[in-house]
Amino acid sequence: MGSNYKTQDNMKEKKIIFLWVHPRSLSTAFERSILERGDMEVIHEPFGYLYYVHENRPVANMTVDPNHPTTYEDIKKMIIEKARTTTKDYLFVKDMAFHCYNHISKDHDFLRRIKSTFIVRDPMKAVSSHFAMHPGVTCEEIGHEDQWNLTQCIIQATGESPAVVVAEDLEEDPAGVMEAYADKLGIPYNPYATRWQKTYYNMWDTWKEWHIDVANSTGFHKTDRSKHEETINKHPHLKEYYHHHLPFYNNLCGLRINRQWLTAKNASL
């Protein structure tokens, strides 16, 4: 399984923006906002084929496209080719950090070629929500640890700290967070991209059951933490997952961008 993708060196490569996520982080809602902008080509979780198909791990509710590349190098080539052939202004790629951490952490050339950003959510909510979709979830699949480790690789490779969106900030102030995100990336801010019509995109077919909520959404909405806490307290292994990933979440929050970050940045100019 897999394909051999060739790039065309005579074509201009558009900026490649990565959103490194963990499962159940509001990342597909964020992706939906990006789609609403209209100026970005979007690739949805391509390295899932590396982690689950090529490396043969068990997974819940994945519909496999037999024509999708599965190796790290072939997926990377697909992304670069799309950046060179898209008619959009930018290429946006959303993926789990743990899907390819063991590969991309050593690939400093590619880390310098792309612009990496992150989104994180309170692990209490993330662990509980992931368990509801995939009761066999592993501690690695919660994802915050590999996100934090990847930020350190990015800093080492580029000399720059990546932007981190905190899901709770996004729920509270979508406009402020999206404006800060655009500013950090040096791209235009679109104030109309925080609301949208209910829409399903074919790119979600691989993980269709995971994206029903966002397909039926019209914007960002706050979630109640208490129900997630009840789930965690009923399952000792989930509580272990939560406490394992909480320090990495707190570290990532130290790189957060939001309205307050943007205000402080502009005040220092």
PDB file of C-alpha atoms in Angstrom:
ATOM      1  CA  MET A   1       0.000   0.000   0.000  1.00  0.00           C
ATOM      2  CA  GLY A   2       1.226   3.523  -0.704  1.00  0.00           C
ATOM      3  CA  SER A   3       2.178   5.747  -3.623  1.00  0.00           C
ATOM      4  CA  ASN A   4       5.318   7.274  -5.077  1.00  0.00           C
ATOM      5  CA  TYR A   5       4.873  11.038  -5.140  1.00  0.00           C
ATOM      6  CA  LYS A   6       7.237  13.189  -7.208  1.00  0.00           C
ATOM      7  CA  THR A   7       7.598  16.930  -6.711  1.00  0.00           C
ATOM      8  CA  GLN A   8       8.038  19.499  -9.437  1.00  0.00           C
ATOM      9  CA  ASP A   9      11.031  21.694  -8.632  1.00  0.00           C
ATOM     10  CA  ASN A  10      10.036  24.433 -11.088  1.00  0.00           C
ATOM     11  CA  MET A  11       6.834  25.293  -9.204  1.00  0.00           C
ATOM     12  CA  LYS A  12       6.660  27.786  -6.344  1.00  0.00           C
ATOM     13  CA  GLU A  13       5.925  26.182  -2.994  1.00  0.00           C
ATOM     14  CA  LYS A  14       3.210  27.840  -0.897  1.00  0.00           C
ATOM     15  CA  LYS A  15       3.682  28.321   2.844  1.00  0.00           C
ATOM     16  CA  ILE A  16       2.977  25.040   4.655  1.00  0.00           C
ATOM     17  CA  ILE A  17       1.235  25.583   7.997  1.00  0.00           C
ATOM     18  CA  PHE A  18       1.006  22.594  10.339  1.00  0.00           C
ATOM     19  CA  LEU A  19      -1.393  22.354  13.250  1.00  0.00           C
ATOM     20  CA  TRP A  20       0.021  19.661  15.551  1.00  0.00           C
ATOM     21  CA  VAL A  21      -2.807  18.318  17.685  1.00  0.00           C
ATOM     22  CA  HIS A  22      -3.859  15.592  20.072  1.00  0.00           C
ATOM     23  CA  PRO A  23      -7.190  13.750  19.740  1.00  0.00           C
ATOM     24  CA  ARG A  24     -10.320  15.503  21.053  1.00  0.00           C
ATOM     25  CA  SER A  25      -8.602  18.898  21.236  1.00  0.00           C
ATOM     26  CA  LEU A  26     -11.218  20.883  19.261  1.00  0.00           C
ATOM     27  CA  SER A  27      -8.721  20.656  16.412  1.00  0.00           C
ATOM     28  CA  THR A  28     -11.280  19.748  13.747  1.00  0.00           C
ATOM     29  CA  ALA A  29     -13.408  22.723  14.789  1.00  0.00           C
ATOM     30  CA  PHE A  30     -10.261  24.807  14.381  1.00  0.00           C
ATOM     31  CA  GLU A  31      -9.730  23.177  10.979  1.00  0.00           C
ATOM     32  CA  ARG A  32     -13.343  24.029  10.098  1.00  0.00           C
ATOM     33  CA  SER A  33     -12.573  27.675  10.834  1.00  0.00           C
ATOM     34  CA  ILE A  34      -9.541  27.464   8.556  1.00  0.00           C
ATOM     35  CA  LEU A  35     -11.723  26.024   5.790  1.00  0.00           C
ATOM     36  CA  GLU A  36     -14.131  28.930   6.231  1.00  0.00           C
ATOM     37  CA  ARG A  37     -11.313  31.371   5.389  1.00  0.00           C
ATOM     38  CA  GLY A  38     -11.258  30.093   1.813  1.00  0.00           C
ATOM     39  CA  ASP A  39      -7.571  30.828   1.160  1.00  0.00           C
ATOM     40  CA  MET A  40      -6.065  27.563   2.439  1.00  0.00           C
ATOM     41  CA  GLU A  41      -5.831  24.093   0.943  1.00  0.00           C
ATOM     42  CA  VAL A  42      -6.366  21.630   3.802  1.00  0.00           C
ATOM     43  CA  ILE A  43      -4.911  18.147   4.313  1.00  0.00           C
ATOM     44  CA  HIS A  44      -6.478  16.195   7.158  1.00  0.00           C
ATOM     45  CA  GLU A  45      -4.290  13.902   9.319  1.00  0.00           C
ATOM     46  CA  PRO A  46      -2.199  12.252   6.577  1.00  0.00           C
ATOM     47  CA  PHE A  47       0.327  10.744   9.008  1.00  0.00           C
ATOM     48  CA  GLY A  48      -2.413   8.621  10.574  1.00  0.00           C
ATOM     49  CA  TYR A  49      -1.687   6.238   7.703  1.00  0.00           C
ATOM     50  CA  LEU A  50       1.914   5.971   8.868  1.00  0.00           C
ATOM     51  CA  TYR A  51       1.053   5.336  12.514  1.00  0.00           C
ATOM     52  CA  TYR A  52      -1.887   2.964  12.118  1.00  0.00           C
ATOM     53  CA  VAL A  53      -1.550   1.390   8.656  1.00  0.00           C
ATOM     54  CA  HIS A  54       2.169   1.260   7.831  1.00  0.00           C
ATOM     55  CA  GLU A  55       3.224   0.609  11.433  1.00  0.00           C
ATOM     56  CA  ASN A  56       0.257  -1.729  11.955  1.00  0.00           C
ATOM     57  CA  ARG A  57      -1.344  -0.489  15.180  1.00  0.00           C
ATOM     58  CA  PRO A  58      -4.922  -1.233  16.275  1.00  0.00           C
ATOM     59  CA  VAL A  59      -7.311   1.658  15.760  1.00  0.00           C
ATOM     60  CA  ALA A  60     -11.002   2.387  16.273  1.00  0.00           C
ATOM     61  CA  ASN A  61     -13.298   3.550  13.478  1.00  0.00           C
ATOM     62  CA  MET A  62     -10.710   4.173  10.749  1.00  0.00           C
ATOM     63  CA  THR A  63     -11.783   3.781   7.119  1.00  0.00           C
ATOM     64  CA  VAL A  64      -8.637   3.148   5.090  1.00  0.00           C
ATOM     65  CA  ASP A  65      -8.151   4.622   1.610  1.00  0.00           C
ATOM     66  CA  PRO A  66      -5.972   2.068  -0.240  1.00  0.00           C
ATOM     67  CA  ASN A  67      -4.562   4.812  -2.478  1.00  0.00           C
ATOM     68  CA  HIS A  68      -3.261   6.975   0.367  1.00  0.00           C
ATOM     69  CA  PRO A  69       0.535   6.915   0.918  1.00  0.00           C
ATOM     70  CA  THR A  70       1.586   5.194   4.128  1.00  0.00           C
ATOM     71  CA  THR A  71       5.320   5.736   4.633  1.00  0.00           C
ATOM     72  CA  TYR A  72       6.775   8.865   6.208  1.00  0.00           C
ATOM     73  CA  GLU A  73       8.681   9.853   3.094  1.00  0.00           C
ATOM     74  CA  ASP A  74       5.756   9.285   0.715  1.00  0.00           C
ATOM     75  CA  ILE A  75       3.358  11.263   2.906  1.00  0.00           C
ATOM     76  CA  LYS A  76       5.884  14.089   3.165  1.00  0.00           C
ATOM     77  CA  LYS A  77       6.298  14.111  -0.630  1.00  0.00           C
ATOM     78  CA  MET A  78       2.515  14.265  -1.033  1.00  0.00           C
ATOM     79  CA  ILE A  79       2.386  17.318   1.239  1.00  0.00           C
ATOM     80  CA  ILE A  80       5.201  19.112  -0.590  1.00  0.00           C
ATOM     81  CA  GLU A  81       3.656  18.339  -3.966  1.00  0.00           C
ATOM     82  CA  LYS A  82       0.329  19.777  -2.800  1.00  0.00           C
ATOM     83  CA  ALA A  83       2.110  22.931  -1.585  1.00  0.00           C
ATOM     84  CA  ARG A  84       3.508  23.350  -5.093  1.00  0.00           C
ATOM     85  CA  THR A  85       0.327  22.634  -7.036  1.00  0.00           C
ATOM     86  CA  THR A  86      -2.455  24.169  -4.932  1.00  0.00           C
ATOM     87  CA  THR A  87      -4.210  27.230  -6.295  1.00  0.00           C
ATOM     88  CA  LYS A  88      -4.831  28.452  -2.744  1.00  0.00           C
ATOM     89  CA  ASP A  89      -2.551  30.929  -0.973  1.00  0.00           C
ATOM     90  CA  TYR A  90      -1.469  28.498   1.752  1.00  0.00           C
ATOM     91  CA  LEU A  91      -1.394  24.798   2.572  1.00  0.00           C
ATOM     92  CA  PHE A  92      -2.744  23.840   6.002  1.00  0.00           C
ATOM     93  CA  VAL A  93      -2.064  20.385   7.437  1.00  0.00           C
ATOM     94  CA  LYS A  94      -3.682  19.124  10.629  1.00  0.00           C
ATOM     95  CA  ASP A  95      -2.186  16.048  12.254  1.00  0.00           C
ATOM     96  CA  MET A  96      -1.451  14.322  15.534  1.00  0.00           C
ATOM     97  CA  ALA A  97       2.076  14.874  16.808  1.00  0.00           C
ATOM     98  CA  PHE A  98       2.297  11.245  17.936  1.00  0.00           C
ATOM     99  CA  HIS A  99       1.453   9.966  14.436  1.00  0.00           C
ATOM    100  CA  CYS A 100       4.918  10.814  13.163  1.00  0.00           C
ATOM    101  CA  TYR A 101       6.947  12.042  16.144  1.00  0.00           C
ATOM    102  CA  ASN A 102       9.593   9.322  15.867  1.00  0.00           C
ATOM    103  CA  HIS A 103      10.261  10.405  12.284  1.00  0.00           C
ATOM    104  CA  ILE A 104       9.768  14.158  12.160  1.00  0.00           C
ATOM    105  CA  SER A 105      11.667  14.765  15.386  1.00  0.00           C
ATOM    106  CA  LYS A 106      14.819  13.770  13.455  1.00  0.00           C
ATOM    107  CA  ASP A 107      13.855  15.622  10.260  1.00  0.00           C
ATOM    108  CA  HIS A 108      15.054  19.133  11.051  1.00  0.00           C
ATOM    109  CA  ASP A 109      15.134  20.119   7.377  1.00  0.00           C
ATOM    110  CA  PHE A 110      11.386  19.524   7.100  1.00  0.00           C
ATOM    111  CA  LEU A 111      10.724  21.255  10.427  1.00  0.00           C
ATOM    112  CA  ARG A 112      12.491  24.320   9.017  1.00  0.00           C
ATOM    113  CA  ARG A 113      10.490  24.059   5.794  1.00  0.00           C
ATOM    114  CA  ILE A 114       7.089  24.182   7.516  1.00  0.00           C
ATOM    115  CA  LYS A 115       5.483  26.571  10.003  1.00  0.00           C
ATOM    116  CA  SER A 116       4.391  24.579  13.036  1.00  0.00           C
ATOM    117  CA  THR A 117       1.579  25.536  15.394  1.00  0.00           C
ATOM    118  CA  PHE A 118      -0.237  23.563  18.096  1.00  0.00           C
ATOM    119  CA  ILE A 119      -3.599  23.232  19.786  1.00  0.00           C
ATOM    120  CA  VAL A 120      -4.053  21.705  23.251  1.00  0.00           C
ATOM    121  CA  ARG A 121      -7.013  21.000  25.480  1.00  0.00           C
ATOM    122  CA  ASP A 122      -7.349  20.312  29.198  1.00  0.00           C
ATOM    123  CA  PRO A 123      -6.362  16.614  29.424  1.00  0.00           C
ATOM    124  CA  MET A 124      -9.304  15.955  31.738  1.00  0.00           C
ATOM    125  CA  LYS A 125     -11.608  16.699  28.813  1.00  0.00           C
ATOM    126  CA  ALA A 126      -9.350  15.148  26.176  1.00  0.00           C
ATOM    127  CA  VAL A 127      -8.858  11.822  27.968  1.00  0.00           C
ATOM    128  CA  SER A 128     -12.545  11.402  28.780  1.00  0.00           C
ATOM    129  CA  SER A 129     -13.698  12.359  25.290  1.00  0.00           C
ATOM    130  CA  HIS A 130     -11.131  10.060  23.666  1.00  0.00           C
ATOM    131  CA  PHE A 131     -12.184   7.158  25.873  1.00  0.00           C
ATOM    132  CA  ALA A 132     -15.808   7.662  24.816  1.00  0.00           C
ATOM    133  CA  MET A 133     -14.819   7.218  21.162  1.00  0.00           C
ATOM    134  CA  HIS A 134     -12.059   4.627  21.637  1.00  0.00           C
ATOM    135  CA  PRO A 135     -12.201   2.626  24.915  1.00  0.00           C
ATOM    136  CA  GLY A 136      -8.891   0.943  24.038  1.00  0.00           C
ATOM    137  CA  VAL A 137      -6.997   4.245  23.854  1.00  0.00           C
ATOM    138  CA  THR A 138      -3.354   4.049  24.957  1.00  0.00           C
ATOM    139  CA  CYS A 139      -1.482   6.595  27.033  1.00  0.00           C
ATOM    140  CA  GLU A 140       0.611   7.571  23.978  1.00  0.00           C
ATOM    141  CA  GLU A 141      -2.543   8.295  21.975  1.00  0.00           C
ATOM    142  CA  ILE A 142      -3.637  10.974  24.460  1.00  0.00           C
ATOM    143  CA  GLY A 143      -0.914  12.969  22.771  1.00  0.00           C
ATOM    144  CA  HIS A 144       0.230  15.888  24.947  1.00  0.00           C
ATOM    145  CA  GLU A 145       3.649  14.393  25.682  1.00  0.00           C
ATOM    146  CA  ASP A 146       4.690  14.078  22.036  1.00  0.00           C
ATOM    147  CA  GLN A 147       3.311  17.561  21.365  1.00  0.00           C
ATOM    148  CA  TRP A 148       5.562  19.046  24.042  1.00  0.00           C
ATOM    149  CA  ASN A 149       8.552  17.028  22.878  1.00  0.00           C
ATOM    150  CA  LEU A 150       7.940  18.203  19.320  1.00  0.00           C
ATOM    151  CA  THR A 151       7.945  21.860  20.404  1.00  0.00           C
ATOM    152  CA  GLN A 152      11.445  21.303  21.756  1.00  0.00           C
ATOM    153  CA  CYS A 153      12.572  19.772  18.450  1.00  0.00           C
ATOM    154  CA  ILE A 154      11.106  22.755  16.595  1.00  0.00           C
ATOM    155  CA  ILE A 155      12.893  25.238  18.838  1.00  0.00           C
ATOM    156  CA  GLN A 156      16.148  23.343  18.310  1.00  0.00           C
ATOM    157  CA  ALA A 157      15.661  23.207  14.522  1.00  0.00           C
ATOM    158  CA  THR A 158      14.354  26.742  13.930  1.00  0.00           C
ATOM    159  CA  GLY A 159      15.363  28.814  16.941  1.00  0.00           C
ATOM    160  CA  GLU A 160      11.722  29.911  17.317  1.00  0.00           C
ATOM    161  CA  SER A 161       8.990  28.998  19.790  1.00  0.00           C
ATOM    162  CA  PRO A 162       5.844  27.756  18.010  1.00  0.00           C
ATOM    163  CA  ALA A 163       2.410  29.206  18.669  1.00  0.00           C
ATOM    164  CA  VAL A 164       0.091  27.170  20.897  1.00  0.00           C
ATOM    165  CA  VAL A 165      -3.684  27.601  20.832  1.00  0.00           C
ATOM    166  CA  VAL A 166      -5.352  26.566  24.095  1.00  0.00           C
ATOM    167  CA  ALA A 167      -8.798  25.108  23.399  1.00  0.00           C
ATOM    168  CA  GLU A 168     -10.321  26.746  26.467  1.00  0.00           C
ATOM    169  CA  ASP A 169      -9.158  30.166  25.194  1.00  0.00           C
ATOM    170  CA  LEU A 170     -10.646  29.331  21.797  1.00  0.00           C
ATOM    171  CA  GLU A 171     -14.017  28.481  23.367  1.00  0.00           C
ATOM    172  CA  GLU A 172     -13.992  31.679  25.404  1.00  0.00           C
ATOM    173  CA  ASP A 173     -12.794  34.115  22.735  1.00  0.00           C
ATOM    174  CA  PRO A 174     -12.673  32.635  19.212  1.00  0.00           C
ATOM    175  CA  ALA A 175     -12.089  35.972  17.493  1.00  0.00           C
ATOM    176  CA  GLY A 176      -9.226  36.956  19.789  1.00  0.00           C
ATOM    177  CA  VAL A 177      -7.447  33.622  19.401  1.00  0.00           C
ATOM    178  CA  MET A 178      -7.862  33.470  15.628  1.00  0.00           C
ATOM    179  CA  GLU A 179      -6.606  37.040  15.246  1.00  0.00           C
ATOM    180  CA  ALA A 180      -3.549  36.203  17.371  1.00  0.00           C
ATOM    181  CA  TYR A 181      -2.984  33.043  15.303  1.00  0.00           C
ATOM    182  CA  ALA A 182      -3.052  34.993  12.050  1.00  0.00           C
ATOM    183  CA  ASP A 183      -0.701  37.617  13.474  1.00  0.00           C
ATOM    184  CA  LYS A 184       1.778  34.982  14.661  1.00  0.00           C
ATOM    185  CA  LEU A 185       1.800  33.385  11.196  1.00  0.00           C
ATOM    186  CA  GLY A 186       1.964  36.682   9.325  1.00  0.00           C
ATOM    187  CA  ILE A 187      -1.239  35.981   7.365  1.00  0.00           C
ATOM    188  CA  PRO A 188      -4.434  38.052   6.973  1.00  0.00           C
ATOM    189  CA  TYR A 189      -7.032  37.762   9.725  1.00  0.00           C
ATOM    190  CA  ASN A 190     -10.549  36.851   8.607  1.00  0.00           C
ATOM    191  CA  PRO A 191     -13.087  37.956  11.244  1.00  0.00           C
ATOM    192  CA  TYR A 192     -15.880  35.968   9.583  1.00  0.00           C
ATOM    193  CA  ALA A 193     -14.241  32.552   9.957  1.00  0.00           C
ATOM    194  CA  THR A 194     -15.390  31.817  13.518  1.00  0.00           C
ATOM    195  CA  ARG A 195     -18.936  30.954  12.387  1.00  0.00           C
ATOM    196  CA  TRP A 196     -20.005  28.611   9.610  1.00  0.00           C
ATOM    197  CA  GLN A 197     -22.817  26.552   8.146  1.00  0.00           C
ATOM    198  CA  LYS A 198     -23.255  22.882   9.000  1.00  0.00           C
ATOM    199  CA  THR A 199     -21.089  21.043   6.478  1.00  0.00           C
ATOM    200  CA  TYR A 200     -19.478  17.645   6.033  1.00  0.00           C
ATOM    201  CA  TYR A 201     -16.171  17.415   4.130  1.00  0.00           C
ATOM    202  CA  ASN A 202     -15.055  14.269   2.318  1.00  0.00           C
ATOM    203  CA  MET A 203     -11.561  14.629   3.803  1.00  0.00           C
ATOM    204  CA  TRP A 204     -13.106  13.453   7.094  1.00  0.00           C
ATOM    205  CA  ASP A 205     -14.143  10.084   5.618  1.00  0.00           C
ATOM    206  CA  THR A 206     -11.148   8.272   7.139  1.00  0.00           C
ATOM    207  CA  TRP A 207     -12.374   9.174  10.641  1.00  0.00           C
ATOM    208  CA  LYS A 208     -16.030   9.870   9.864  1.00  0.00           C
ATOM    209  CA  GLU A 209     -17.467   8.863  13.245  1.00  0.00           C
ATOM    210  CA  TRP A 210     -15.005  11.154  15.032  1.00  0.00           C
ATOM    211  CA  HIS A 211     -16.207  14.241  13.172  1.00  0.00           C
ATOM    212  CA  ILE A 212     -19.982  14.067  13.391  1.00  0.00           C
ATOM    213  CA  ASP A 213     -20.135  16.802  16.034  1.00  0.00           C
ATOM    214  CA  VAL A 214     -18.076  19.305  14.072  1.00  0.00           C
ATOM    215  CA  ALA A 215     -19.998  18.541  10.867  1.00  0.00           C
ATOM    216  CA  ASN A 216     -23.171  19.551  12.719  1.00  0.00           C
ATOM    217  CA  SER A 217     -21.618  22.611  14.354  1.00  0.00           C
ATOM    218  CA  THR A 218     -21.874  26.269  13.395  1.00  0.00           C
ATOM    219  CA  GLY A 219     -19.053  27.632  15.546  1.00  0.00           C
ATOM    220  CA  PHE A 220     -17.013  27.128  18.706  1.00  0.00           C
ATOM    221  CA  HIS A 221     -18.930  26.181  21.867  1.00  0.00           C
ATOM    222  CA  LYS A 222     -17.951  25.817  25.517  1.00  0.00           C
ATOM    223  CA  THR A 223     -17.943  22.362  27.121  1.00  0.00           C
ATOM    224  CA  ASP A 224     -18.665  21.309  30.685  1.00  0.00           C
ATOM    225  CA  ARG A 225     -15.642  19.879  32.544  1.00  0.00           C
ATOM    226  CA  SER A 226     -17.631  18.157  35.319  1.00  0.00           C
ATOM    227  CA  LYS A 227     -18.939  15.270  33.206  1.00  0.00           C
ATOM    228  CA  HIS A 228     -15.400  14.531  32.017  1.00  0.00           C
ATOM    229  CA  GLU A 229     -14.128  14.504  35.596  1.00  0.00           C
ATOM    230  CA  GLU A 230     -16.763  11.920  36.513  1.00  0.00           C
ATOM    231  CA  THR A 231     -15.529   9.611  33.736  1.00  0.00           C
ATOM    232  CA  ILE A 232     -11.883   9.983  34.749  1.00  0.00           C
ATOM    233  CA  ASN A 233     -12.661   9.194  38.383  1.00  0.00           C
ATOM    234  CA  LYS A 234     -14.457   5.969  37.425  1.00  0.00           C
ATOM    235  CA  HIS A 235     -11.445   4.527  35.566  1.00  0.00           C
ATOM    236  CA  PRO A 236      -8.058   4.356  37.353  1.00  0.00           C
ATOM    237  CA  HIS A 237      -6.075   3.962  34.116  1.00  0.00           C
ATOM    238  CA  LEU A 238      -7.666   7.123  32.711  1.00  0.00           C
ATOM    239  CA  LYS A 239      -6.683   8.978  35.863  1.00  0.00           C
ATOM    240  CA  GLU A 240      -3.115   7.767  35.286  1.00  0.00           C
ATOM    241  CA  TYR A 241      -3.270   9.053  31.701  1.00  0.00           C
ATOM    242  CA  TYR A 242      -4.524  12.415  32.944  1.00  0.00           C
ATOM    243  CA  HIS A 243      -1.769  12.861  35.527  1.00  0.00           C
ATOM    244  CA  HIS A 244       0.883  11.707  33.042  1.00  0.00           C
ATOM    245  CA  HIS A 245      -0.077  14.294  30.420  1.00  0.00           C
ATOM    246  CA  LEU A 246      -1.034  17.194  32.702  1.00  0.00           C
ATOM    247  CA  PRO A 247       2.566  18.514  33.101  1.00  0.00           C
ATOM    248  CA  PHE A 248       3.035  18.527  29.314  1.00  0.00           C
ATOM    249  CA  TYR A 249      -0.261  20.397  28.891  1.00  0.00           C
ATOM    250  CA  ASN A 250       0.857  22.983  31.450  1.00  0.00           C
ATOM    251  CA  ASN A 251       4.186  23.391  29.641  1.00  0.00           C
ATOM    252  CA  LEU A 252       2.411  23.880  26.324  1.00  0.00           C
ATOM    253  CA  CYS A 253       0.136  26.507  27.867  1.00  0.00           C
ATOM    254  CA  GLY A 254       3.285  28.519  28.521  1.00  0.00           C
ATOM    255  CA  LEU A 255       3.496  29.086  24.741  1.00  0.00           C
ATOM    256  CA  ARG A 256      -0.154  30.107  24.346  1.00  0.00           C
ATOM    257  CA  ILE A 257      -1.303  32.858  22.030  1.00  0.00           C
ATOM    258  CA  ASN A 258      -4.587  34.701  22.592  1.00  0.00           C
ATOM    259  CA  ARG A 259      -5.998  38.223  22.707  1.00  0.00           C
ATOM    260  CA  GLN A 260      -3.877  39.068  25.756  1.00  0.00           C
ATOM    261  CA  TRP A 261      -0.727  37.855  23.976  1.00  0.00           C
ATOM    262  CA  LEU A 262      -1.554  39.984  20.930  1.00  0.00           C
ATOM    263  CA  THR A 263      -2.290  43.060  23.042  1.00  0.00           C
ATOM    264  CA  ALA A 264       1.026  42.696  24.891  1.00  0.00           C
ATOM    265  CA  LYS A 265       2.891  42.165  21.603  1.00  0.00           C
ATOM    266  CA  ASN A 266       1.404  45.268  20.023  1.00  0.00           C
ATOM    267  CA  ALA A 267       2.082  47.330  23.159  1.00  0.00           C
ATOM    268  CA  SER A 268       5.764  46.429  22.966  1.00  0.00           C
ATOM    269  CA  LEU A 269       6.160  47.682  19.386  1.00  0.00           C
TER     270      LEU A 269
END
